[in-house]
mmCIF file of C-alpha atoms in Angstrom:
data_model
loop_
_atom_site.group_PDB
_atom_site.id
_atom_site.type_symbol
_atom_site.label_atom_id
_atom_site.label_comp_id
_atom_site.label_asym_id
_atom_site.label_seq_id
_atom_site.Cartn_x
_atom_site.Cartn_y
_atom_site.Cartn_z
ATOM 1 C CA UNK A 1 -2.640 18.347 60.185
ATOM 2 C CA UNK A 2 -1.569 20.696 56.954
ATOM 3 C CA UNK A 3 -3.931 23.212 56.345
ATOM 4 C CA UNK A 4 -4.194 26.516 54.744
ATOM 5 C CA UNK A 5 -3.323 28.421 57.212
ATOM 6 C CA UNK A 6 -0.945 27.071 59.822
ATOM 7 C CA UNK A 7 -1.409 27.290 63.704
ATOM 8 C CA UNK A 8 0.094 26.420 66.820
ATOM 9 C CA UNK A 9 -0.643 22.698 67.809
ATOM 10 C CA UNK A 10 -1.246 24.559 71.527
ATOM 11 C CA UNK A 11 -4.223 25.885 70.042
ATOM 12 C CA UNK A 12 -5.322 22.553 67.928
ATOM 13 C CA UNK A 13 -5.280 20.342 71.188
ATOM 14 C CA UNK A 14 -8.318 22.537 72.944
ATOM 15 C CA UNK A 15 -10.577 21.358 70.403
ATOM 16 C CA UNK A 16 -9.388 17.955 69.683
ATOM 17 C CA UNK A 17 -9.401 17.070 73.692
ATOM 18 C CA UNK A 18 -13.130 18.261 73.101
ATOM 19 C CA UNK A 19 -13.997 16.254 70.686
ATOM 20 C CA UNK A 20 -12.076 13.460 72.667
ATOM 21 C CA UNK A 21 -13.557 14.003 75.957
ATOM 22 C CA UNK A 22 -17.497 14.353 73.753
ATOM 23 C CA UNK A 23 -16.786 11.384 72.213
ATOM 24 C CA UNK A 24 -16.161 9.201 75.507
ATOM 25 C CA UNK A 25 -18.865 10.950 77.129
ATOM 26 C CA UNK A 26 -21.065 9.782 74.041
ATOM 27 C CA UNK A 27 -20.341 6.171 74.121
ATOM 28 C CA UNK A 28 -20.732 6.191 78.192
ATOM 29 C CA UNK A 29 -24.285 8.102 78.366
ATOM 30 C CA UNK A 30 -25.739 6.775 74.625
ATOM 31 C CA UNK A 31 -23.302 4.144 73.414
ATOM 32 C CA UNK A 32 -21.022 3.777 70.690
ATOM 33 C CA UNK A 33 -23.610 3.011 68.014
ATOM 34 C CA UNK A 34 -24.471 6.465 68.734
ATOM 35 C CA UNK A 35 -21.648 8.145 67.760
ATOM 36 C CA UNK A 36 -21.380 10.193 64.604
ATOM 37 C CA UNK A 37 -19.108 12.293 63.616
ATOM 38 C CA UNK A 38 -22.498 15.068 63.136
ATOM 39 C CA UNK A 39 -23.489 14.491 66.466
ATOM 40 C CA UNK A 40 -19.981 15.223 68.402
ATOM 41 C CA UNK A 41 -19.903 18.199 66.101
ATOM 42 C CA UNK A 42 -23.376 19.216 67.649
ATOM 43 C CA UNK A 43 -21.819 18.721 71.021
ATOM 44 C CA UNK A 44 -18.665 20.074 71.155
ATOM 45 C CA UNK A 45 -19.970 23.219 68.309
ATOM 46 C CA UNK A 46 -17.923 21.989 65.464
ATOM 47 C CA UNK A 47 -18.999 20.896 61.550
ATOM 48 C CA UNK A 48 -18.531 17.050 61.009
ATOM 49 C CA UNK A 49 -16.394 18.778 57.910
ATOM 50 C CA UNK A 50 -13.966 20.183 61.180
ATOM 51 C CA UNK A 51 -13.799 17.013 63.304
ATOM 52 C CA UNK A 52 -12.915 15.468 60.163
ATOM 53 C CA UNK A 53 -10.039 18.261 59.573
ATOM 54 C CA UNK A 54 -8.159 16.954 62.635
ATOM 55 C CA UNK A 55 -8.907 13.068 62.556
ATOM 56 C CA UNK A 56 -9.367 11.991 59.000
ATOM 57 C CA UNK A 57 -12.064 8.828 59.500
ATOM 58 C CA UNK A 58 -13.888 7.338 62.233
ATOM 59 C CA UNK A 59 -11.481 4.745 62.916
ATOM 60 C CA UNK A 60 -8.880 7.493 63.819
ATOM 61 C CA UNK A 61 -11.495 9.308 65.522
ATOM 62 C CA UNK A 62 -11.955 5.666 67.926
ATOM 63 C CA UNK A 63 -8.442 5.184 68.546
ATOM 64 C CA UNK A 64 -7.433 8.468 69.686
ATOM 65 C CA UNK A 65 -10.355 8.543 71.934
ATOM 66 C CA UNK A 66 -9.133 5.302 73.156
ATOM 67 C CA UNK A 67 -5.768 6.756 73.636
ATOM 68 C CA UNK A 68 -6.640 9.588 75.469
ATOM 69 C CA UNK A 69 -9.139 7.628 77.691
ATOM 70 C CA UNK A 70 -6.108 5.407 78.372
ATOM 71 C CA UNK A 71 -3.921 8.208 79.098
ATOM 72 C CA UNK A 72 -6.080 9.341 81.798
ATOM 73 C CA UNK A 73 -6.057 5.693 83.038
ATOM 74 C CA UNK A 74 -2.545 6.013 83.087
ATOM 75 C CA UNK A 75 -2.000 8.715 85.159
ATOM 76 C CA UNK A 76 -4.499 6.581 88.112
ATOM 77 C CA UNK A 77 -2.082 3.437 87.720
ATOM 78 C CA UNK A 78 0.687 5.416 88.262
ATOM 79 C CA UNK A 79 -0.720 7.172 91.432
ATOM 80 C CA UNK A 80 -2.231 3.984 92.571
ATOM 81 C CA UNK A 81 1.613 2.454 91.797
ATOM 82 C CA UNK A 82 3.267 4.412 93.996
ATOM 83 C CA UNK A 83 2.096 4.129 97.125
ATOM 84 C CA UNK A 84 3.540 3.129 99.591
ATOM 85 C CA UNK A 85 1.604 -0.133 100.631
ATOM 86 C CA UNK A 86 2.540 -4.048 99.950
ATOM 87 C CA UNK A 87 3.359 -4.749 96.477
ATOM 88 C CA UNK A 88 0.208 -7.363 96.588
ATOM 89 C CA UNK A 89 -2.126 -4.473 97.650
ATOM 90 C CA UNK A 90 -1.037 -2.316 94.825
ATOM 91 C CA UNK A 91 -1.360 -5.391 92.447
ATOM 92 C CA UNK A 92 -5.038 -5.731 93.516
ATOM 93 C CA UNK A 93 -5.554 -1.960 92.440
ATOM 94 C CA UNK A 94 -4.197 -1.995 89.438
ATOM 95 C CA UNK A 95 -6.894 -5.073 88.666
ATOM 96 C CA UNK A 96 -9.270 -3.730 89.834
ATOM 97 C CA UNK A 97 -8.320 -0.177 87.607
ATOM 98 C CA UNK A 98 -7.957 -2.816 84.727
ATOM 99 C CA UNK A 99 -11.289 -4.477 84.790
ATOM 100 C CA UNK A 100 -14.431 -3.230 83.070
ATOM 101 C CA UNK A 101 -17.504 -1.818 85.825
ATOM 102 C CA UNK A 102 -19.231 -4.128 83.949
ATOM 103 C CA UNK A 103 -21.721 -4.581 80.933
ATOM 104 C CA UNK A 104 -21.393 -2.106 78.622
ATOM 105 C CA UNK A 105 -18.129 -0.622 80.189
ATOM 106 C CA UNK A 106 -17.571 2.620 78.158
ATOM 107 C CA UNK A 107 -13.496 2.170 77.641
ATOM 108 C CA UNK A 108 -13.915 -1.189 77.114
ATOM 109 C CA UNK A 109 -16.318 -1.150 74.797
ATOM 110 C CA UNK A 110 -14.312 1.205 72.732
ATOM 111 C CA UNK A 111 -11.192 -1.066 73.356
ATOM 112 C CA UNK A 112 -13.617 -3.838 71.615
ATOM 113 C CA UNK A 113 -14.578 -1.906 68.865
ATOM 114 C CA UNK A 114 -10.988 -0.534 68.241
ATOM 115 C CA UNK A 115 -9.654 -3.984 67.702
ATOM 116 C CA UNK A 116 -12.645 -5.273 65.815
ATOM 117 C CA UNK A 117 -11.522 -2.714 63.006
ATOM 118 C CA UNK A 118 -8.126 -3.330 63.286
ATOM 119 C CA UNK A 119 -8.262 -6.659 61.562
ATOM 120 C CA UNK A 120 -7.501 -4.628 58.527
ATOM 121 C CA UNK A 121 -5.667 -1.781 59.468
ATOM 122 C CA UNK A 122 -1.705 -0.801 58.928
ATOM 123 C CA UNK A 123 1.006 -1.449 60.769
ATOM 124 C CA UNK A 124 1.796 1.655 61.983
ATOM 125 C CA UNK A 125 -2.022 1.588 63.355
ATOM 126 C CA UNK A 126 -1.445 -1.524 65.223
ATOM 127 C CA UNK A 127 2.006 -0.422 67.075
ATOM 128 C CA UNK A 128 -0.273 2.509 68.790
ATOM 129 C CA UNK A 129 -2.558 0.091 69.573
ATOM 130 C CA UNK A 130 0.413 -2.333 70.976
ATOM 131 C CA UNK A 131 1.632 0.692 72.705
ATOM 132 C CA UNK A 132 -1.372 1.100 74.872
ATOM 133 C CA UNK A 133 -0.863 -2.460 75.753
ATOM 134 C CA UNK A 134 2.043 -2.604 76.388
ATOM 135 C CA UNK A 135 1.502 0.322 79.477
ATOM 136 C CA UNK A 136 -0.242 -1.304 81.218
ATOM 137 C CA UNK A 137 2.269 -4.426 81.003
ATOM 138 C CA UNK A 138 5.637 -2.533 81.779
ATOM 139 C CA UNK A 139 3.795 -1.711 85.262
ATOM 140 C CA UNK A 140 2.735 -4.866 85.943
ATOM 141 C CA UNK A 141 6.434 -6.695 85.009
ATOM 142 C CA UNK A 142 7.801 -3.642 87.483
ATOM 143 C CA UNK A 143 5.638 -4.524 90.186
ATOM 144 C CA UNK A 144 6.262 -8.103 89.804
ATOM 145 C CA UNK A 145 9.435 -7.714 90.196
ATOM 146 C CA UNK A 146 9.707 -5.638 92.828
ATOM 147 C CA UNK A 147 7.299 -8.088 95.124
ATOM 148 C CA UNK A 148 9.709 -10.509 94.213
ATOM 149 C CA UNK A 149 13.103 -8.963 95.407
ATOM 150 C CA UNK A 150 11.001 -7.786 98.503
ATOM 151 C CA UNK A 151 10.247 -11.337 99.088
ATOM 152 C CA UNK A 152 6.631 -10.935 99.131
ATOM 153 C CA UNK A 153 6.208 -12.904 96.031
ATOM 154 C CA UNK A 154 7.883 -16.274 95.615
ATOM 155 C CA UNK A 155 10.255 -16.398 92.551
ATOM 156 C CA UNK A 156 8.607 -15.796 89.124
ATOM 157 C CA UNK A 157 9.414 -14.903 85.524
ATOM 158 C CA UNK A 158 7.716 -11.630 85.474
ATOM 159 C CA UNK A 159 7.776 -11.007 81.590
ATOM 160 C CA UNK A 160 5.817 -14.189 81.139
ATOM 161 C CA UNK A 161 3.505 -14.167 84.842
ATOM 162 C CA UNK A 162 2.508 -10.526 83.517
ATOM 163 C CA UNK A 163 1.520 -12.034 80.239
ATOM 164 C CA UNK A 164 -0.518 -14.760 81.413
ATOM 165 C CA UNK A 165 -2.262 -12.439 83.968
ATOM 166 C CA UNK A 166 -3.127 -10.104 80.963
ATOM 167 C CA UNK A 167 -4.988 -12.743 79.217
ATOM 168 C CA UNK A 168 -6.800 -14.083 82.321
ATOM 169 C CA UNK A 169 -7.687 -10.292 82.631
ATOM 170 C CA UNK A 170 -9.006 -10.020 79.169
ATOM 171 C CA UNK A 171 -10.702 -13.136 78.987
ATOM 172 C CA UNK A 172 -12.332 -12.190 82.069
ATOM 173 C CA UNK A 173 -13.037 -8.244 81.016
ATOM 174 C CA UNK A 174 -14.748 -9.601 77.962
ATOM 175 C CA UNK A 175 -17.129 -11.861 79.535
ATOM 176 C CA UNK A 176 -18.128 -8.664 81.958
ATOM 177 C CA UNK A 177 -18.334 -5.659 79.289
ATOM 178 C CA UNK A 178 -20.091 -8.190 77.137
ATOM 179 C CA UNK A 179 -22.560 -8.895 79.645
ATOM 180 C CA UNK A 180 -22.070 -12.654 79.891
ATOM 181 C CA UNK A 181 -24.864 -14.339 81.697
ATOM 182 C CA UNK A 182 -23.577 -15.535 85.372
ATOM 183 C CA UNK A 183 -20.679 -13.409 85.221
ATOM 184 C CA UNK A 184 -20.159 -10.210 87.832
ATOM 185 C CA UNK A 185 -17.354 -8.111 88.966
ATOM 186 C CA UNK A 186 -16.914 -9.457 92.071
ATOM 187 C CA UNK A 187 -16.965 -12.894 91.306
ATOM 188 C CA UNK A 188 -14.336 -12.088 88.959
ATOM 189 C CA UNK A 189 -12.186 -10.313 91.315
ATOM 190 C CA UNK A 190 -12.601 -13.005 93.758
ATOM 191 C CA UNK A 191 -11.512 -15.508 90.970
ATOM 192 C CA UNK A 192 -8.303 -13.136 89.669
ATOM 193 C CA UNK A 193 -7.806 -12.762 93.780
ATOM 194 C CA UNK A 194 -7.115 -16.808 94.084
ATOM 195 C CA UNK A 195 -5.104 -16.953 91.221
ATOM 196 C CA UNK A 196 -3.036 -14.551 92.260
ATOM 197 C CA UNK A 197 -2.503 -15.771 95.623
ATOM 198 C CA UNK A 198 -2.185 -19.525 94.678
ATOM 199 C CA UNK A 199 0.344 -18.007 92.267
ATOM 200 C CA UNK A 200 1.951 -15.467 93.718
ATOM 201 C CA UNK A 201 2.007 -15.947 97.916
ATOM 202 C CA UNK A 202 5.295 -15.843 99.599
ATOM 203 C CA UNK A 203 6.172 -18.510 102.503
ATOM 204 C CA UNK A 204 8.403 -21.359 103.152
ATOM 205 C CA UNK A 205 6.386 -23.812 100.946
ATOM 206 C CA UNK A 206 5.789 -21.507 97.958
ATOM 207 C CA UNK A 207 9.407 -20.581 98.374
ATOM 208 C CA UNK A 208 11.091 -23.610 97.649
ATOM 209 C CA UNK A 209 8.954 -24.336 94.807
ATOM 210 C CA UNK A 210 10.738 -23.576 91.444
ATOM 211 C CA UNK A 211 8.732 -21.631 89.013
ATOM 212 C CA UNK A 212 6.047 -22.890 87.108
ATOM 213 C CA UNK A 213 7.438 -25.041 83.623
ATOM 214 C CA UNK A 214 6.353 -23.088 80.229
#
């Protein structure tokens, strides 16, 4: 950001990763009704007049947190991508990397509270918040497809499968980070698991089975 004297954005990101990383470690110990911009300036030895000096407002304060959790994210889906195991196993991990650990979740929680103030925010506000989306659903329309031209899954349309599968995955994360009564990871996972494999598994039957209608 412009300021009166001008420095090197190598030497701006050291403190704004700070404040980042003080901020997610905020909302995981305390929770997110605990955060302040005076507090993470307390943490990380900044004035709330400073943090403001790189982020502007709260809201911007949320959603680069959010990015920069997601970045990290990023970087485990990728590594958990490539490896070199069945495209089915690899689709399991990158549910089980998408999924909250459960009530209270710290990334989800911010995810929640990101798009709870976005009902009124800009546009340019909501494509970075469409672009952390849409990460996670360029992997999973790669991976499709590649367990489909491997034959290991039976023929789907992989933009729209991935879609779908994102919404079951968000209803499903919201009843967990929510705390839902009844609700637990692993019955999710076991729930996601079926779908997947009523959906998904390769062999003669499934094969000749055109894709599922709109």
């Amino acid at each position: 950001m412009p300021g009166p004297v001008r420095r090197p954005r190598r030497r701006l990101n050291q403190p704004r990763e700070q404040v980042l990383a003080a901020a997610m470690t905020t909302i995981a110990e305390e929770g997110l009704d605990r955060l302040t911009m005076a507090g993470l300036g307390r943490e990380v030895g900044m004035s709330s007049g400073h943090i403001l000096y790189y982020f502007g407002t709260k809201d911007e304060l949320l959603l680069q947190t959010l990015q920069w959790s997601e970045e990290q994210l990023g970087a485990e889906r990728r590594a958990a991508l490539s490896r070199r195991v069945p495209a089915r196993e690899r689709l399991d991990a990158l549910v089980d990397l998408y999924l909250p650990d459960g009530h209270r979740d710290p990334r989800w929680t911010l995810w929640l509270e990101v798009w709870n103030r976005s009902q009124s925010a800009d546009d340019e506000t909501r494509e970075r918040q469409l672009d952390l989306e849409l990460a996670w659903h360029r992997d999973l329309v790669a991976l499709l497809v590649e367990g489909v031209s491997k034959g290991e899954f039976r023929p789907v349309d992989a933009e729209r499968f991935a879609t779908r599968t994102r919404a079951l995955l968000d209803g499903f994360g919201t009843h967990l980070v929510v705390g839902l009564p009844g609700t637990d990871r692993e019955q999710v996972r076991r729930h996601i698991g079926e779908f997947l494999d009523e959906s998904l598994t390769a062999g003669p039957e499934a094969a000749d089975r055109p894709p599922a209608a709109p």
